[in-house]
Short mmCIF file of C-alpha atoms in Angstrom, two decimals:
data_model
loop_
_atom_site.label_atom_id
_atom_site.label_comp_id
_atom_site.label_asym_id
_atom_site.label_seq_id
_atom_site.Cartn_x
_atom_site.Cartn_y
_atom_site.Cartn_z
CA UNK A 1 30.64 -62.43 -23.42
CA UNK A 2 29.24 -65.06 -20.75
CA UNK A 3 30.10 -64.67 -17.20
CA UNK A 4 32.47 -67.90 -17.33
CA UNK A 5 34.53 -65.66 -19.76
CA UNK A 6 34.39 -62.78 -17.92
CA UNK A 7 35.23 -64.51 -14.63
CA UNK A 8 38.54 -65.99 -16.10
CA UNK A 9 39.93 -62.64 -17.47
CA UNK A 10 38.73 -61.08 -13.85
CA UNK A 11 40.99 -64.09 -12.54
CA UNK A 12 43.78 -63.49 -15.34
CA UNK A 13 44.14 -59.91 -14.45
CA UNK A 14 44.14 -60.11 -10.80
CA UNK A 15 46.99 -63.08 -11.21
CA UNK A 16 48.95 -60.14 -13.63
CA UNK A 17 48.24 -57.49 -11.24
CA UNK A 18 50.12 -59.66 -8.48
CA UNK A 19 52.89 -60.87 -10.70
CA UNK A 20 53.52 -57.28 -11.73
CA UNK A 21 53.00 -55.86 -8.02
CA UNK A 22 55.88 -58.76 -6.74
CA UNK A 23 58.16 -58.37 -9.63
CA UNK A 24 58.71 -54.51 -9.20
CA UNK A 25 58.13 -54.69 -5.42
CA UNK A 26 60.73 -56.89 -4.53
CA UNK A 27 58.32 -59.66 -3.56
CA UNK A 28 59.85 -62.20 -6.08
CA UNK A 29 63.22 -61.49 -6.41
CA UNK A 30 64.83 -62.19 -10.21
CA UNK A 31 68.30 -60.42 -9.59
CA UNK A 32 70.62 -59.63 -6.78
CA UNK A 33 69.55 -56.01 -6.79
CA UNK A 34 66.14 -57.51 -5.23
CA UNK A 35 68.28 -57.72 -2.32
CA UNK A 36 68.66 -55.27 0.73
CA UNK A 37 72.10 -55.94 1.83
CA UNK A 38 72.20 -52.85 4.43
CA UNK A 39 72.42 -54.26 7.84
CA UNK A 40 70.11 -52.47 9.64
CA UNK A 41 71.52 -53.13 13.30
CA UNK A 42 74.81 -51.00 12.76
CA UNK A 43 73.20 -48.78 10.32
CA UNK A 44 70.13 -47.38 12.36
CA UNK A 45 70.70 -48.91 15.97
CA UNK A 46 68.90 -51.38 17.94
CA UNK A 47 65.83 -49.54 18.79
CA UNK A 48 65.20 -48.13 15.30
CA UNK A 49 65.42 -51.84 14.18
CA UNK A 50 63.34 -52.76 16.32
CA UNK A 51 60.61 -50.48 15.42
CA UNK A 52 61.69 -50.86 11.61
CA UNK A 53 60.60 -54.05 11.89
CA UNK A 54 57.31 -53.84 13.89
CA UNK A 55 55.96 -51.55 11.19
CA UNK A 56 56.93 -53.95 8.86
CA UNK A 57 54.88 -56.85 10.68
CA UNK A 58 51.92 -54.57 11.46
CA UNK A 59 51.36 -55.08 7.73
CA UNK A 60 50.37 -58.80 8.33
CA UNK A 61 47.39 -57.87 10.15
CA UNK A 62 45.63 -57.40 7.13
CA UNK A 63 46.47 -60.57 5.59
CA UNK A 64 43.68 -62.65 6.98
CA UNK A 65 40.73 -60.57 5.38
CA UNK A 66 43.38 -60.09 2.17
CA UNK A 67 43.18 -64.13 1.79
CA UNK A 68 39.34 -64.01 1.94
CA UNK A 69 39.15 -61.23 -0.55
CA UNK A 70 41.56 -63.37 -3.24
CA UNK A 71 39.44 -66.73 -2.71
CA UNK A 72 36.04 -65.22 -3.04
CA UNK A 73 37.14 -63.55 -5.64
CA UNK A 74 38.37 -66.60 -7.27
CA UNK A 75 36.70 -69.41 -6.36
CA UNK A 76 33.51 -68.09 -7.24
CA UNK A 77 32.53 -66.73 -10.13
CA UNK A 78 32.42 -62.97 -9.96
CA UNK A 79 30.12 -62.00 -12.61
CA UNK A 80 27.28 -64.52 -12.02
CA UNK A 81 23.99 -64.34 -14.89
CA UNK A 82 20.81 -63.33 -13.93
CA UNK A 83 19.00 -65.07 -10.76
CA UNK A 84 16.81 -67.36 -11.88
CA UNK A 85 13.90 -68.17 -9.68
CA UNK A 86 14.13 -71.89 -7.87
CA UNK A 87 10.50 -71.73 -7.12
CA UNK A 88 6.96 -69.73 -7.23
CA UNK A 89 7.04 -66.17 -5.58
CA UNK A 90 3.80 -67.29 -4.64
CA UNK A 91 4.59 -69.92 -2.83
CA UNK A 92 7.46 -67.47 -1.07
CA UNK A 93 6.65 -66.68 3.17
CA UNK A 94 5.53 -63.67 3.76
CA UNK A 95 8.68 -60.94 3.59
CA UNK A 96 8.31 -57.70 5.35
CA UNK A 97 10.88 -55.29 3.84
CA UNK A 98 11.83 -52.72 6.71
CA UNK A 99 13.59 -49.54 6.38
CA UNK A 100 14.89 -47.81 9.47
CA UNK A 101 15.15 -43.87 9.30
CA UNK A 102 15.20 -40.97 11.85
CA UNK A 103 12.69 -39.35 9.21
CA UNK A 104 14.96 -36.27 8.24
CA UNK A 105 14.32 -36.87 4.60
CA UNK A 106 10.74 -37.62 4.21
CA UNK A 107 10.50 -37.23 0.31
CA UNK A 108 13.49 -39.89 -0.70
CA UNK A 109 11.54 -42.01 1.88
CA UNK A 110 8.32 -41.45 0.24
CA UNK A 111 10.07 -41.87 -3.75
CA UNK A 112 12.02 -45.12 -2.71
CA UNK A 113 9.33 -47.18 -1.23
CA UNK A 114 7.26 -46.71 -4.13
CA UNK A 115 10.18 -47.67 -5.88
CA UNK A 116 10.73 -50.59 -3.85
CA UNK A 117 7.27 -51.93 -4.16
CA UNK A 118 6.53 -51.56 -7.79
CA UNK A 119 10.07 -53.84 -7.61
CA UNK A 120 8.37 -56.41 -6.05
CA UNK A 121 5.28 -56.27 -7.86
CA UNK A 122 7.20 -56.10 -10.96
CA UNK A 123 9.27 -59.23 -9.84
CA UNK A 124 5.99 -61.01 -9.07
CA UNK A 125 6.58 -61.21 -5.28
CA UNK A 126 2.54 -60.91 -3.91
CA UNK A 127 3.20 -61.67 -0.04
CA UNK A 128 4.83 -58.85 1.19
CA UNK A 129 4.64 -55.58 3.49
CA UNK A 130 7.11 -52.45 3.33
CA UNK A 131 7.38 -51.18 6.90
CA UNK A 132 8.80 -47.50 7.53
CA UNK A 133 10.49 -47.42 11.23
CA UNK A 134 10.90 -43.62 11.77
CA UNK A 135 11.66 -41.53 14.93
CA UNK A 136 9.66 -38.69 13.23
CA UNK A 137 6.46 -39.17 11.14
CA UNK A 138 7.27 -38.87 7.02
CA UNK A 139 3.10 -39.42 6.31
CA UNK A 140 3.17 -42.50 4.19
CA UNK A 141 0.37 -42.37 1.52
CA UNK A 142 -1.96 -45.04 2.87
CA UNK A 143 -1.98 -48.75 1.26
CA UNK A 144 -2.59 -52.26 1.77
CA UNK A 145 1.18 -52.78 1.80
CA UNK A 146 2.55 -49.92 3.46
CA UNK A 147 3.33 -49.49 7.08
CA UNK A 148 4.01 -46.53 8.87
CA UNK A 149 5.81 -46.94 12.45
CA UNK A 150 6.80 -43.77 14.63
CA UNK A 151 8.53 -44.54 17.63
CA UNK A 152 7.75 -43.00 20.64
CA UNK A 153 10.42 -40.53 22.07
CA UNK A 154 9.78 -42.31 25.41
CA UNK A 155 10.33 -45.58 24.42
CA UNK A 156 13.30 -47.18 26.16
CA UNK A 157 14.84 -50.55 25.98
CA UNK A 158 15.64 -52.77 28.77
CA UNK A 159 19.25 -52.15 28.25
CA UNK A 160 18.88 -48.14 27.43
CA UNK A 161 19.86 -49.55 23.33
CA UNK A 162 19.94 -46.11 21.27
CA UNK A 163 19.68 -45.20 17.73
CA UNK A 164 19.26 -47.45 14.82
CA UNK A 165 18.94 -50.31 17.47
CA UNK A 166 16.66 -48.47 19.95
CA UNK A 167 14.23 -48.44 16.55
CA UNK A 168 14.47 -51.79 15.63
CA UNK A 169 14.49 -53.48 19.15
CA UNK A 170 10.69 -51.46 19.47
CA UNK A 171 9.43 -53.39 16.13
CA UNK A 172 9.99 -56.29 18.18
CA UNK A 173 8.18 -55.71 21.11
CA UNK A 174 4.65 -57.98 21.23
CA UNK A 175 2.77 -54.91 20.84
CA UNK A 176 4.32 -53.52 17.93
CA UNK A 177 5.05 -56.75 15.63
CA UNK A 178 2.96 -58.29 13.25
CA UNK A 179 4.95 -60.67 12.19
CA UNK A 180 4.42 -64.68 12.68
CA UNK A 181 7.71 -66.40 13.70
CA UNK A 182 8.16 -68.13 10.21
CA UNK A 183 8.15 -64.56 8.23
CA UNK A 184 10.96 -62.93 6.97
CA UNK A 185 12.21 -59.31 7.31
CA UNK A 186 14.63 -57.61 4.72
CA UNK A 187 16.09 -54.71 6.60
CA UNK A 188 17.17 -51.95 4.13
CA UNK A 189 18.63 -48.23 4.70
CA UNK A 190 16.33 -45.36 3.56
CA UNK A 191 18.35 -44.60 0.29
CA UNK A 192 18.44 -48.54 -0.66
CA UNK A 193 16.64 -49.63 -3.77
CA UNK A 194 16.04 -52.87 -4.35
CA UNK A 195 16.29 -54.54 -8.20
CA UNK A 196 14.50 -57.62 -9.62
CA UNK A 197 17.58 -59.39 -9.38
CA UNK A 198 18.03 -59.00 -5.64
CA UNK A 199 14.12 -59.70 -4.88
CA UNK A 200 14.46 -63.03 -6.74
CA UNK A 201 17.72 -63.61 -4.79
CA UNK A 202 15.59 -63.49 -1.67
CA UNK A 203 12.84 -65.55 -2.81
CA UNK A 204 15.33 -67.73 -3.43
CA UNK A 205 17.29 -67.64 -0.37
CA UNK A 206 13.29 -67.51 1.77
CA UNK A 207 12.30 -70.74 0.06
CA UNK A 208 15.63 -72.35 0.73
CA UNK A 209 15.13 -71.90 4.27
CA UNK A 210 18.48 -73.63 5.61
CA UNK A 211 19.57 -70.23 6.86
CA UNK A 212 17.95 -67.43 9.48
CA UNK A 213 20.24 -65.04 8.19
CA UNK A 214 21.77 -63.84 4.80
CA UNK A 215 23.23 -60.65 2.90
CA UNK A 216 24.46 -59.78 -0.83
CA UNK A 217 25.96 -57.43 -2.69
CA UNK A 218 25.26 -53.39 -2.51
CA UNK A 219 26.87 -51.47 -5.68
CA UNK A 220 27.00 -47.22 -5.13
CA UNK A 221 27.79 -46.50 -9.00
CA UNK A 222 23.84 -46.50 -10.00
CA UNK A 223 21.53 -44.02 -11.84
CA UNK A 224 23.45 -40.30 -11.49
CA UNK A 225 26.51 -40.22 -9.27
CA UNK A 226 26.65 -37.53 -6.90
CA UNK A 227 30.25 -37.75 -5.92
CA UNK A 228 32.86 -39.44 -8.32
CA UNK A 229 35.43 -39.18 -5.41
CA UNK A 230 33.75 -41.27 -2.81
CA UNK A 231 32.29 -43.62 -5.10
CA UNK A 232 35.25 -44.67 -6.73
CA UNK A 233 36.66 -44.92 -3.07
CA UNK A 234 33.36 -47.28 -1.86
CA UNK A 235 34.32 -49.85 -5.18
CA UNK A 236 36.16 -51.41 -2.50
CA UNK A 237 33.68 -51.91 -0.60
CA UNK A 238 32.04 -53.96 -3.95
CA UNK A 239 34.62 -55.92 -3.74
CA UNK A 240 34.80 -56.94 -0.09
CA UNK A 241 31.01 -57.88 -0.62
CA UNK A 242 32.18 -60.15 -3.54
CA UNK A 243 35.21 -61.67 -1.99
CA UNK A 244 35.47 -61.74 1.83
CA UNK A 245 31.54 -61.64 2.89
CA UNK A 246 30.85 -64.09 -0.22
CA UNK A 247 33.10 -66.47 1.08
CA UNK A 248 32.41 -66.09 4.72
CA UNK A 249 28.69 -66.85 4.06
CA UNK A 250 28.61 -69.69 1.28
CA UNK A 251 31.63 -71.46 2.60
CA UNK A 252 31.73 -70.88 6.27
CA UNK A 253 28.05 -69.57 6.84
CA UNK A 254 29.59 -67.47 9.43
CA UNK A 255 30.09 -63.66 10.00
CA UNK A 256 33.74 -64.27 10.81
CA UNK A 257 34.22 -60.62 9.77
CA UNK A 258 31.00 -59.34 10.59
CA UNK A 259 28.59 -57.98 8.15
CA UNK A 260 26.82 -54.78 6.98
CA UNK A 261 23.58 -53.02 7.68
CA UNK A 262 21.69 -52.80 4.68
CA UNK A 263 20.72 -55.93 2.66
CA UNK A 264 20.04 -57.55 5.78
CA UNK A 265 17.66 -60.90 5.32
CA UNK A 266 16.51 -62.64 8.62
CA UNK A 267 13.61 -65.20 9.60
CA UNK A 268 11.66 -63.25 12.40
CA UNK A 269 11.76 -65.87 15.09
CA UNK A 270 15.72 -65.33 15.22
CA UNK A 271 15.76 -61.99 15.16
CA UNK A 272 13.57 -61.55 17.88
CA UNK A 273 16.12 -64.57 20.18
CA UNK A 274 19.42 -62.40 19.39
CA UNK A 275 17.75 -59.06 19.85
CA UNK A 276 18.77 -55.87 19.07
CA UNK A 277 18.71 -54.84 22.82
CA UNK A 278 22.40 -54.66 23.33
CA UNK A 279 23.08 -51.85 25.46
CA UNK A 280 25.20 -48.54 24.69
CA UNK A 281 27.93 -50.62 23.30
CA UNK A 282 25.69 -52.09 20.96
CA UNK A 283 24.18 -48.97 19.22
CA UNK A 284 26.59 -47.36 17.37
CA UNK A 285 27.56 -50.41 15.25
CA UNK A 286 24.20 -52.28 15.70
CA UNK A 287 24.63 -54.56 12.52
CA UNK A 288 27.98 -55.88 13.69
CA UNK A 289 27.09 -56.43 16.97
CA UNK A 290 24.09 -58.30 16.24
CA UNK A 291 25.66 -60.59 13.33
CA UNK A 292 28.39 -61.40 16.14
CA UNK A 293 25.57 -62.19 18.73
CA UNK A 294 23.73 -64.51 16.29
CA UNK A 295 27.17 -66.04 15.51
CA UNK A 296 28.05 -66.71 18.90
CA UNK A 297 24.32 -68.28 19.45
CA UNK A 298 25.15 -70.80 16.52
CA UNK A 299 22.63 -69.50 14.15
CA UNK A 300 23.95 -69.67 10.32
CA UNK A 301 24.36 -67.44 7.27
CA UNK A 302 24.74 -67.25 3.51
CA UNK A 303 25.52 -65.35 0.76
CA UNK A 304 21.74 -63.84 -1.49
CA UNK A 305 22.05 -63.67 -4.79
CA UNK A 306 21.33 -59.97 -6.94
CA UNK A 307 22.35 -56.68 -5.88
CA UNK A 308 21.32 -53.91 -4.54
CA UNK A 309 21.84 -50.42 -5.10
CA UNK A 310 22.78 -47.20 -2.46
CA UNK A 311 24.96 -43.97 -3.07
CA UNK A 312 28.04 -43.28 -1.66
CA UNK A 313 28.46 -40.34 0.79
CA UNK A 314 27.75 -37.05 -1.12
CA UNK A 315 30.83 -35.03 0.66
CA UNK A 316 34.03 -36.18 1.49
CA UNK A 317 32.90 -34.95 5.43
CA UNK A 318 30.29 -37.43 5.14
CA UNK A 319 32.90 -40.39 3.80
CA UNK A 320 35.09 -39.12 6.98
CA UNK A 321 32.30 -39.26 9.68
CA UNK A 322 31.06 -42.76 8.30
CA UNK A 323 34.28 -44.54 8.50
CA UNK A 324 34.96 -42.71 11.73
CA UNK A 325 31.34 -44.25 12.87
CA UNK A 326 32.07 -47.59 12.14
CA UNK A 327 35.81 -47.79 13.63
CA UNK A 328 34.22 -46.53 16.78
CA UNK A 329 31.34 -49.19 16.68
CA UNK A 330 33.31 -51.74 15.77
CA UNK A 331 36.07 -51.25 18.50
CA UNK A 332 32.83 -51.30 21.28
CA UNK A 333 31.82 -54.71 19.60
CA UNK A 334 35.02 -56.33 19.89
CA UNK A 335 35.87 -55.19 23.47
CA UNK A 336 32.68 -56.33 24.37
CA UNK A 337 32.65 -59.25 27.12
CA UNK A 338 29.22 -60.08 25.64
CA UNK A 339 30.85 -61.30 22.44
CA UNK A 340 33.00 -64.49 23.22
CA UNK A 341 36.55 -64.19 22.05
CA UNK A 342 36.45 -66.91 19.60
CA UNK A 343 33.75 -65.57 17.74
CA UNK A 344 35.38 -61.92 16.88
CA UNK A 345 39.33 -62.95 16.82
CA UNK A 346 39.22 -62.57 13.11
CA UNK A 347 36.82 -59.27 13.11
CA UNK A 348 39.49 -58.05 15.99
CA UNK A 349 42.52 -58.82 14.02
CA UNK A 350 40.60 -56.91 10.52
CA UNK A 351 39.61 -53.48 12.95
CA UNK A 352 43.17 -53.46 14.69
CA UNK A 353 44.77 -53.45 11.29
CA UNK A 354 42.71 -50.42 10.89
CA UNK A 355 43.39 -48.93 14.22
CA UNK A 356 47.08 -49.31 12.68
CA UNK A 357 46.28 -47.99 9.78
CA UNK A 358 49.07 -45.14 10.37
CA UNK A 359 51.45 -47.08 11.54
CA UNK A 360 51.20 -49.84 8.70
CA UNK A 361 50.91 -46.84 6.27
CA UNK A 362 54.40 -45.01 7.25
CA UNK A 363 55.92 -48.12 5.62
CA UNK A 364 55.32 -46.47 2.19
CA UNK A 365 57.88 -43.84 3.26
CA UNK A 366 60.06 -45.98 5.71
CA UNK A 367 60.69 -48.81 3.45
CA UNK A 368 62.11 -46.30 0.97
CA UNK A 369 64.28 -44.28 3.30
CA UNK A 370 65.16 -46.95 5.96
CA UNK A 371 65.42 -50.59 3.54
CA UNK A 372 65.40 -53.59 6.03
CA UNK A 373 65.87 -57.05 4.84
CA UNK A 374 63.31 -59.37 5.75
CA UNK A 375 62.59 -62.96 4.96
CA UNK A 376 61.72 -63.98 1.29
CA UNK A 377 58.24 -64.92 2.65
CA UNK A 378 57.37 -61.58 4.35
CA UNK A 379 58.35 -59.49 1.19
CA UNK A 380 56.18 -61.86 -0.88
CA UNK A 381 53.77 -61.89 1.51
CA UNK A 382 53.50 -57.61 1.86
CA UNK A 383 53.73 -57.66 -1.76
CA UNK A 384 50.63 -59.87 -2.25
CA UNK A 385 48.47 -57.73 0.38
CA UNK A 386 49.50 -54.76 -1.64
CA UNK A 387 48.73 -56.11 -4.65
CA UNK A 388 45.10 -57.13 -3.74
CA UNK A 389 44.29 -54.34 -2.17
CA UNK A 390 44.92 -52.43 -5.38
CA UNK A 391 42.87 -54.75 -7.35
CA UNK A 392 40.24 -54.47 -4.89
CA UNK A 393 39.88 -50.92 -6.58
CA UNK A 394 39.95 -51.84 -9.63
CA UNK A 395 37.75 -54.89 -9.50
CA UNK A 396 34.92 -52.78 -8.08
CA UNK A 397 34.86 -50.21 -10.63
CA UNK A 398 34.75 -53.42 -13.07
CA UNK A 399 31.88 -54.91 -10.87
CA UNK A 400 29.68 -51.70 -10.68
CA UNK A 401 30.18 -49.28 -13.99
CA UNK A 402 28.63 -50.54 -16.96
CA UNK A 403 31.01 -50.95 -19.78
CA UNK A 404 27.89 -50.23 -22.23
CA UNK A 405 26.45 -47.27 -20.57
CA UNK A 406 29.65 -45.12 -20.31
CA UNK A 407 31.39 -46.43 -23.05
CA UNK A 408 35.22 -48.03 -23.64
CA UNK A 409 37.34 -44.23 -22.48
CA UNK A 410 34.76 -43.31 -19.56
CA UNK A 411 35.29 -46.98 -18.44
CA UNK A 412 38.97 -47.22 -18.27
CA UNK A 413 39.23 -43.36 -16.87
CA UNK A 414 36.99 -44.58 -13.98
CA UNK A 415 39.33 -47.49 -13.48
CA UNK A 416 42.45 -45.23 -13.32
CA UNK A 417 40.45 -42.98 -11.32
CA UNK A 418 39.84 -45.20 -9.04
CA UNK A 419 43.19 -45.89 -8.52
CA UNK A 420 44.31 -42.20 -8.11
CA UNK A 421 41.63 -42.41 -5.04
CA UNK A 422 43.55 -44.76 -2.83
CA UNK A 423 46.22 -42.12 -1.74
CA UNK A 424 42.96 -39.68 -1.09
CA UNK A 425 40.99 -42.87 0.50
CA UNK A 426 43.91 -43.85 2.84
CA UNK A 427 44.43 -40.25 4.12
CA UNK A 428 40.55 -40.38 5.00
CA UNK A 429 40.92 -44.16 6.76
CA UNK A 430 43.98 -42.52 8.75
CA UNK A 431 42.05 -39.20 9.81
CA UNK A 432 39.30 -41.37 10.61
CA UNK A 433 41.48 -43.54 12.77
CA UNK A 434 43.07 -41.42 14.61
CA UNK A 435 39.93 -38.74 15.17
CA UNK A 436 37.67 -42.18 16.02
CA UNK A 437 40.44 -43.09 18.65
CA UNK A 438 40.00 -39.56 20.23
CA UNK A 439 36.40 -38.37 19.87
CA UNK A 440 33.25 -39.24 21.34
CA UNK A 441 32.79 -43.00 20.64
CA UNK A 442 28.72 -43.30 21.72
CA UNK A 443 27.35 -41.10 18.63
CA UNK A 444 25.54 -42.09 15.44
CA UNK A 445 26.31 -39.75 12.78
CA UNK A 446 23.99 -40.04 9.68
CA UNK A 447 24.79 -38.55 6.27
CA UNK A 448 23.52 -36.51 4.13
CA UNK A 449 21.16 -39.24 1.47
CA UNK A 450 18.70 -37.13 -0.73
CA UNK A 451 20.57 -35.74 -3.55
CA UNK A 452 17.35 -32.96 -3.80
CA UNK A 453 18.18 -31.41 -1.25
CA UNK A 454 21.41 -30.97 -2.59
CA UNK A 455 20.02 -29.45 -6.08
CA UNK A 456 18.00 -26.91 -4.15
CA UNK A 457 20.56 -25.26 -2.07
#
């Protein structure tokens, strides 16, 4: 089955899910029973009715990102063919693959450095260096393609940046940096694995050279799955990459909704100009803050073909802590005076749709117990939002799990499992919101990343 056929089948399934959900939820009214005939003003009272309508309209905050996800998944081939090099890897500019770590998982770092180096060599890339930036020495083997940088404990940035921002900024200091302005950096987390497809995509991106920043797809169901619940929940993120992220970069070339912190490709001159030295507020979600600053300075972005591999959090607590940090960090970005309002508008709408999630999800109960009549368009849009969000889990599984590897029965079980994780994920996201709003903001929680540690406990 070729990629075009797969994409058409995916689009057909998506439309089927939308239409089915619209009909059964009343978004598309096909008979008189679909209409709510109660008068809420007399039935529930004025205050209660106003609150019910406010809760219903809070759902619309997610509409911009839902539309971006829908368009990205439909208008661009969701199952592209294997990446083909558009030029010789020998002609590619110098590429530094930079991994930032605290040094808590040295064995993981050593293993992945060797794997990633071999992947680059297998792809034909020659002009590259793997650079590991760490707070604690991991004692990498001496190799001409490997450089270990230990950030001194006494090092401080001009604005007092912390955590990963501090380490990334240290690499840009004149007495540490060994890269030229025209070189490129590929930022990875310590658990991120390159694939030959992603290396070819990066080579094409840097050979093109039209945009100083780029990012691609990350999937989470590769090799051994440690935690099925968190992995299935993360299938939503896979769809988010193929939908919203891809559309904003391919069509607008702007990080309208920000980007992720791994699989980040930057040109050195542009990265040094934007800088990671953004104070405490820019240190919790440093990737988001960096993208918004680059956006406000007029830099352009593009989507990179080819996927990389990561693993979902190993425990539900780590999963919760991860979401909490993201929420807190993005809120700090949205509230920062360093980012102009017009550049963070869509990001702000997105994060506040997250912040108000405890209220908007309460509609599930209130809509059934206290039905209220709404304009047909509002009912249609609310059902559309719900249908797209449900399909995001389905598509994420289809994109992440191999039918040939798992077989038809296990594959369908994974699809069903992803849908079944939605209630659990909703609960976790709500807890993360409440914890994030009342908890300490300037904290950087690092999840467990080395599966071998779990195996030896």
